[in-house]
């Protein structure tokens, strides 16, 4: 099975990528800043690039572990926090 992990460089995404690969699955990850191998740079809020990635990769599973973890800014800008 092929998995797409959006937010693959965060705490949850990194562990999910490791677990998927360890269990014999193909895993493709994304991050705002691709910092590791097998991770594609992607702004998850950009629907055009997200659609292109989904069409190119055609994953069986999609895990969305991305998030904006700066609590104070999330409180000041709830609309942005909702889409990060």
GROMACS .gro file of N, CA and C in nm:
model
  252
    1UNK      N    1   0.083  -0.118   0.000
    1UNK     CA    2   0.000   0.000   0.000
    1UNK      C    3   0.088   0.124   0.000
    2UNK      N    4   0.035   0.230  -0.057
    2UNK     CA    5   0.108   0.356  -0.065
    2UNK      C    6   0.038   0.461   0.020
    3UNK      N    7   0.117   0.527   0.104
    3UNK     CA    8   0.062   0.629   0.193
    3UNK      C    9   0.122   0.765   0.163
    4UNK      N   10   0.040   0.868   0.177
    4UNK     CA   11   0.085   1.006   0.168
    4UNK      C   12   0.071   1.065   0.308
    5UNK      N   13   0.180   1.116   0.363
    5UNK     CA   14   0.179   1.175   0.496
    5UNK      C   15   0.203   1.325   0.481
    6UNK      N   16   0.099   1.402   0.501
    6UNK     CA   17   0.109   1.548   0.492
    6UNK      C   18   0.151   1.598   0.630
    7UNK      N   19   0.263   1.667   0.634
    7UNK     CA   20   0.319   1.708   0.762
    7UNK      C   21   0.417   1.604   0.815
    8UNK      N   22   0.497   1.548   0.726
    8UNK     CA   23   0.584   1.435   0.760
    8UNK      C   24   0.704   1.471   0.845
    9UNK      N   25   0.732   1.599   0.865
    9UNK     CA   26   0.850   1.636   0.945
    9UNK      C   27   0.813   1.675   1.088
   10UNK      N   28   0.686   1.671   1.122
   10UNK     CA   29   0.644   1.699   1.259
   10UNK      C   30   0.658   1.575   1.346
   11UNK      N   31   0.625   1.589   1.472
   11UNK     CA   32   0.639   1.477   1.566
   11UNK      C   33   0.557   1.355   1.525
   12UNK      N   34   0.431   1.376   1.493
   12UNK     CA   35   0.345   1.264   1.455
   12UNK      C   36   0.380   1.213   1.316
   13UNK      N   37   0.398   1.303   1.221
   13UNK     CA   38   0.429   1.264   1.085
   13UNK      C   39   0.558   1.186   1.071
   14UNK      N   40   0.660   1.228   1.143
   14UNK     CA   41   0.790   1.159   1.138
   14UNK      C   42   0.776   1.015   1.189
   15UNK      N   43   0.705   0.996   1.298
   15UNK     CA   44   0.684   0.861   1.352
   15UNK      C   45   0.597   0.777   1.260
   16UNK      N   46   0.497   0.840   1.201
   16UNK     CA   47   0.410   0.769   1.107
   16UNK      C   48   0.489   0.722   0.985
   17UNK      N   49   0.574   0.809   0.931
   17UNK     CA   50   0.658   0.770   0.816
   17UNK      C   51   0.746   0.649   0.853
   18UNK      N   52   0.809   0.656   0.969
   18UNK     CA   53   0.896   0.548   1.013
   18UNK      C   54   0.818   0.417   1.026
   19UNK      N   55   0.702   0.425   1.088
   19UNK     CA   56   0.620   0.306   1.110
   19UNK      C   57   0.570   0.246   0.979
   20UNK      N   58   0.527   0.330   0.887
   20UNK     CA   59   0.479   0.280   0.758
   20UNK      C   60   0.588   0.205   0.684
   21UNK      N   61   0.705   0.266   0.674
   21UNK     CA   62   0.816   0.203   0.603
   21UNK      C   63   0.859   0.075   0.673
   22UNK      N   64   0.866   0.080   0.805
   22UNK     CA   65   0.906  -0.037   0.884
   22UNK      C   66   0.810  -0.155   0.863
   23UNK      N   67   0.684  -0.124   0.833
   23UNK     CA   68   0.585  -0.228   0.812
   23UNK      C   69   0.564  -0.262   0.665
   24UNK      N   70   0.658  -0.221   0.580
   24UNK     CA   71   0.659  -0.262   0.441
   24UNK      C   72   0.575  -0.180   0.345
   25UNK      N   73   0.529  -0.064   0.387
   25UNK     CA   74   0.448   0.021   0.299
   25UNK      C   75   0.536   0.126   0.232
   26UNK      N   76   0.491   0.175   0.119
   26UNK     CA   77   0.556   0.288   0.054
   26UNK      C   78   0.499   0.415   0.115
   27UNK      N   79   0.587   0.506   0.156
   27UNK     CA   80   0.540   0.629   0.219
   27UNK      C   81   0.604   0.749   0.150
   28UNK      N   82   0.521   0.844   0.112
   28UNK     CA   83   0.564   0.970   0.056
   28UNK      C   84   0.520   1.077   0.155
   29UNK      N   85   0.613   1.163   0.195
   29UNK     CA   86   0.580   1.266   0.292
   29UNK      C   87   0.588   1.405   0.232
   30UNK      N   88   0.519   1.500   0.296
   30UNK     CA   89   0.527   1.640   0.256
   30UNK      C   90   0.557   1.725   0.378
   31UNK      N   91   0.615   1.841   0.351
   31UNK     CA   92   0.644   1.938   0.456
   31UNK      C   93   0.656   2.074   0.391
   32UNK      N   94   0.632   2.180   0.468
   32UNK     CA   95   0.653   2.315   0.414
   32UNK      C   96   0.797   2.334   0.371
   33UNK      N   97   0.887   2.271   0.444
   33UNK     CA   98   1.030   2.274   0.412
   33UNK      C   99   1.079   2.130   0.414
   34UNK      N  100   1.107   2.075   0.298
   34UNK     CA  101   1.152   1.937   0.288
   34UNK      C  102   1.290   1.924   0.352
   35UNK      N  103   1.295   1.865   0.469
   35UNK     CA  104   1.420   1.857   0.545
   35UNK      C  105   1.483   1.719   0.544
   36UNK      N  106   1.411   1.619   0.498
   36UNK     CA  107   1.461   1.482   0.500
   36UNK      C  108   1.435   1.414   0.367
   37UNK      N  109   1.505   1.304   0.340
   37UNK     CA  110   1.478   1.229   0.217
   37UNK      C  111   1.335   1.175   0.217
   38UNK      N  112   1.280   1.154   0.101
   38UNK     CA  113   1.145   1.102   0.081
   38UNK      C  114   1.037   1.199   0.126
   39UNK      N  115   1.073   1.326   0.142
   39UNK     CA  116   0.975   1.429   0.180
   39UNK      C  117   0.976   1.537   0.072
   40UNK      N  118   0.856   1.569   0.023
   40UNK     CA  119   0.837   1.668  -0.082
   40UNK      C  120   0.797   1.800  -0.019
   41UNK      N  121   0.854   1.909  -0.067
   41UNK     CA  122   0.815   2.041  -0.018
   41UNK      C  123   0.676   2.074  -0.071
   42UNK      N  124   0.585   2.110   0.020
   42UNK     CA  125   0.447   2.138  -0.019
   42UNK      C  126   0.379   2.226   0.085
   43UNK      N  127   0.310   2.327   0.039
   43UNK     CA  128   0.224   2.408   0.126
   43UNK      C  129   0.087   2.343   0.120
   44UNK      N  130   0.046   2.279   0.228
   44UNK     CA  131  -0.079   2.203   0.231
   44UNK      C  132  -0.202   2.290   0.207
   45UNK      N  133  -0.189   2.420   0.226
   45UNK     CA  134  -0.302   2.511   0.202
   45UNK      C  135  -0.320   2.545   0.054
   46UNK      N  136  -0.223   2.509  -0.030
   46UNK     CA  137  -0.230   2.537  -0.173
   46UNK      C  138  -0.303   2.422  -0.242
   47UNK      N  139  -0.429   2.444  -0.274
   47UNK     CA  140  -0.511   2.336  -0.328
   47UNK      C  141  -0.465   2.288  -0.466
   48UNK      N  142  -0.407   2.377  -0.546
   48UNK     CA  143  -0.361   2.337  -0.679
   48UNK      C  144  -0.245   2.239  -0.670
   49UNK      N  145  -0.145   2.271  -0.588
   49UNK     CA  146  -0.031   2.181  -0.576
   49UNK      C  147  -0.070   2.053  -0.503
   50UNK      N  148  -0.164   2.063  -0.410
   50UNK     CA  149  -0.212   1.943  -0.341
   50UNK      C  150  -0.281   1.849  -0.439
   51UNK      N  151  -0.366   1.904  -0.525
   51UNK     CA  152  -0.436   1.823  -0.624
   51UNK      C  153  -0.337   1.757  -0.720
   52UNK      N  154  -0.236   1.832  -0.763
   52UNK     CA  155  -0.134   1.776  -0.853
   52UNK      C  156  -0.059   1.661  -0.786
   53UNK      N  157  -0.027   1.678  -0.659
   53UNK     CA  158   0.044   1.572  -0.586
   53UNK      C  159  -0.043   1.447  -0.573
   54UNK      N  160  -0.169   1.464  -0.541
   54UNK     CA  161  -0.259   1.349  -0.529
   54UNK      C  162  -0.273   1.275  -0.662
   55UNK      N  163  -0.281   1.350  -0.770
   55UNK     CA  164  -0.292   1.286  -0.902
   55UNK      C  165  -0.163   1.215  -0.940
   56UNK      N  166  -0.049   1.272  -0.903
   56UNK     CA  167   0.080   1.211  -0.937
   56UNK      C  168   0.109   1.087  -0.852
   57UNK      N  169   0.080   1.093  -0.724
   57UNK     CA  170   0.116   0.984  -0.633
   57UNK      C  171   0.009   0.876  -0.620
   58UNK      N  172  -0.118   0.915  -0.633
   58UNK     CA  173  -0.231   0.823  -0.622
   58UNK      C  174  -0.219   0.730  -0.500
   59UNK      N  175  -0.213   0.788  -0.380
   59UNK     CA  176  -0.196   0.706  -0.260
   59UNK      C  177  -0.323   0.629  -0.223
   60UNK      N  178  -0.303   0.515  -0.157
   60UNK     CA  179  -0.415   0.439  -0.103
   60UNK      C  180  -0.466   0.502   0.027
   61UNK      N  181  -0.373   0.559   0.104
   61UNK     CA  182  -0.404   0.622   0.232
   61UNK      C  183  -0.348   0.763   0.233
   62UNK      N  184  -0.420   0.853   0.300
   62UNK     CA  185  -0.370   0.988   0.321
   62UNK      C  186  -0.380   1.018   0.470
   63UNK      N  187  -0.268   1.057   0.529
   63UNK     CA  188  -0.262   1.097   0.669
   63UNK      C  189  -0.230   1.246   0.674
   64UNK      N  190  -0.313   1.322   0.741
   64UNK     CA  191  -0.292   1.467   0.751
   64UNK      C  192  -0.247   1.498   0.893
   65UNK      N  193  -0.116   1.504   0.912
   65UNK     CA  194  -0.062   1.530   1.046
   65UNK      C  195  -0.002   1.670   1.056
   66UNK      N  196  -0.026   1.752   0.955
   66UNK     CA  197   0.027   1.889   0.955
   66UNK      C  198  -0.053   1.976   1.050
   67UNK      N  199   0.012   2.077   1.101
   67UNK     CA  200  -0.058   2.171   1.188
   67UNK      C  201   0.031   2.288   1.223
   68UNK      N  202  -0.031   2.394   1.263
   68UNK     CA  203   0.041   2.514   1.306
   68UNK      C  204   0.045   2.510   1.457
   69UNK      N  205   0.159   2.489   1.515
   69UNK     CA  206   0.169   2.464   1.658
   69UNK      C  207   0.205   2.587   1.742
   70UNK      N  208   0.205   2.704   1.685
   70UNK     CA  209   0.237   2.826   1.758
   70UNK      C  210   0.107   2.876   1.821
   71UNK      N  211   0.082   2.834   1.944
   71UNK     CA  212  -0.047   2.855   2.009
   71UNK      C  213  -0.088   3.002   2.016
   72UNK      N  214   0.003   3.088   2.055
   72UNK     CA  215  -0.031   3.230   2.069
   72UNK      C  216  -0.075   3.291   1.936
   73UNK      N  217  -0.005   3.258   1.830
   73UNK     CA  218  -0.043   3.311   1.699
   73UNK      C  219  -0.174   3.250   1.650
   74UNK      N  220  -0.199   3.124   1.681
   74UNK     CA  221  -0.326   3.062   1.645
   74UNK      C  222  -0.442   3.136   1.710
   75UNK      N  223  -0.422   3.178   1.835
   75UNK     CA  224  -0.526   3.254   1.904
   75UNK      C  225  -0.548   3.391   1.841
   76UNK      N  226  -0.440   3.453   1.792
   76UNK     CA  227  -0.451   3.586   1.731
   76UNK      C  228  -0.501   3.580   1.587
   77UNK      N  229  -0.482   3.469   1.521
   77UNK     CA  230  -0.522   3.456   1.381
   77UNK      C  231  -0.593   3.323   1.359
   78UNK      N  232  -0.715   3.308   1.412
   78UNK     CA  233  -0.784   3.179   1.405
   78UNK      C  234  -0.814   3.132   1.262
   79UNK      N  235  -0.837   3.224   1.169
   79UNK     CA  236  -0.863   3.182   1.032
   79UNK      C  237  -0.741   3.114   0.971
   80UNK      N  238  -0.624   3.174   0.990
   80UNK     CA  239  -0.500   3.112   0.940
   80UNK      C  240  -0.476   2.978   1.010
   81UNK      N  241  -0.501   2.973   1.140
   81UNK     CA  242  -0.479   2.850   1.216
   81UNK      C  243  -0.567   2.737   1.164
   82UNK      N  244  -0.687   2.770   1.119
   82UNK     CA  245  -0.778   2.669   1.070
   82UNK      C  246  -0.725   2.604   0.942
   83UNK      N  247  -0.651   2.679   0.861
   83UNK     CA  248  -0.603   2.627   0.733
   83UNK      C  249  -0.456   2.589   0.733
   84UNK      N  250  -0.392   2.592   0.845
   84UNK     CA  251  -0.251   2.552   0.851
   84UNK      C  252  -0.245   2.410   0.883
   0.00000   0.00000   0.00000
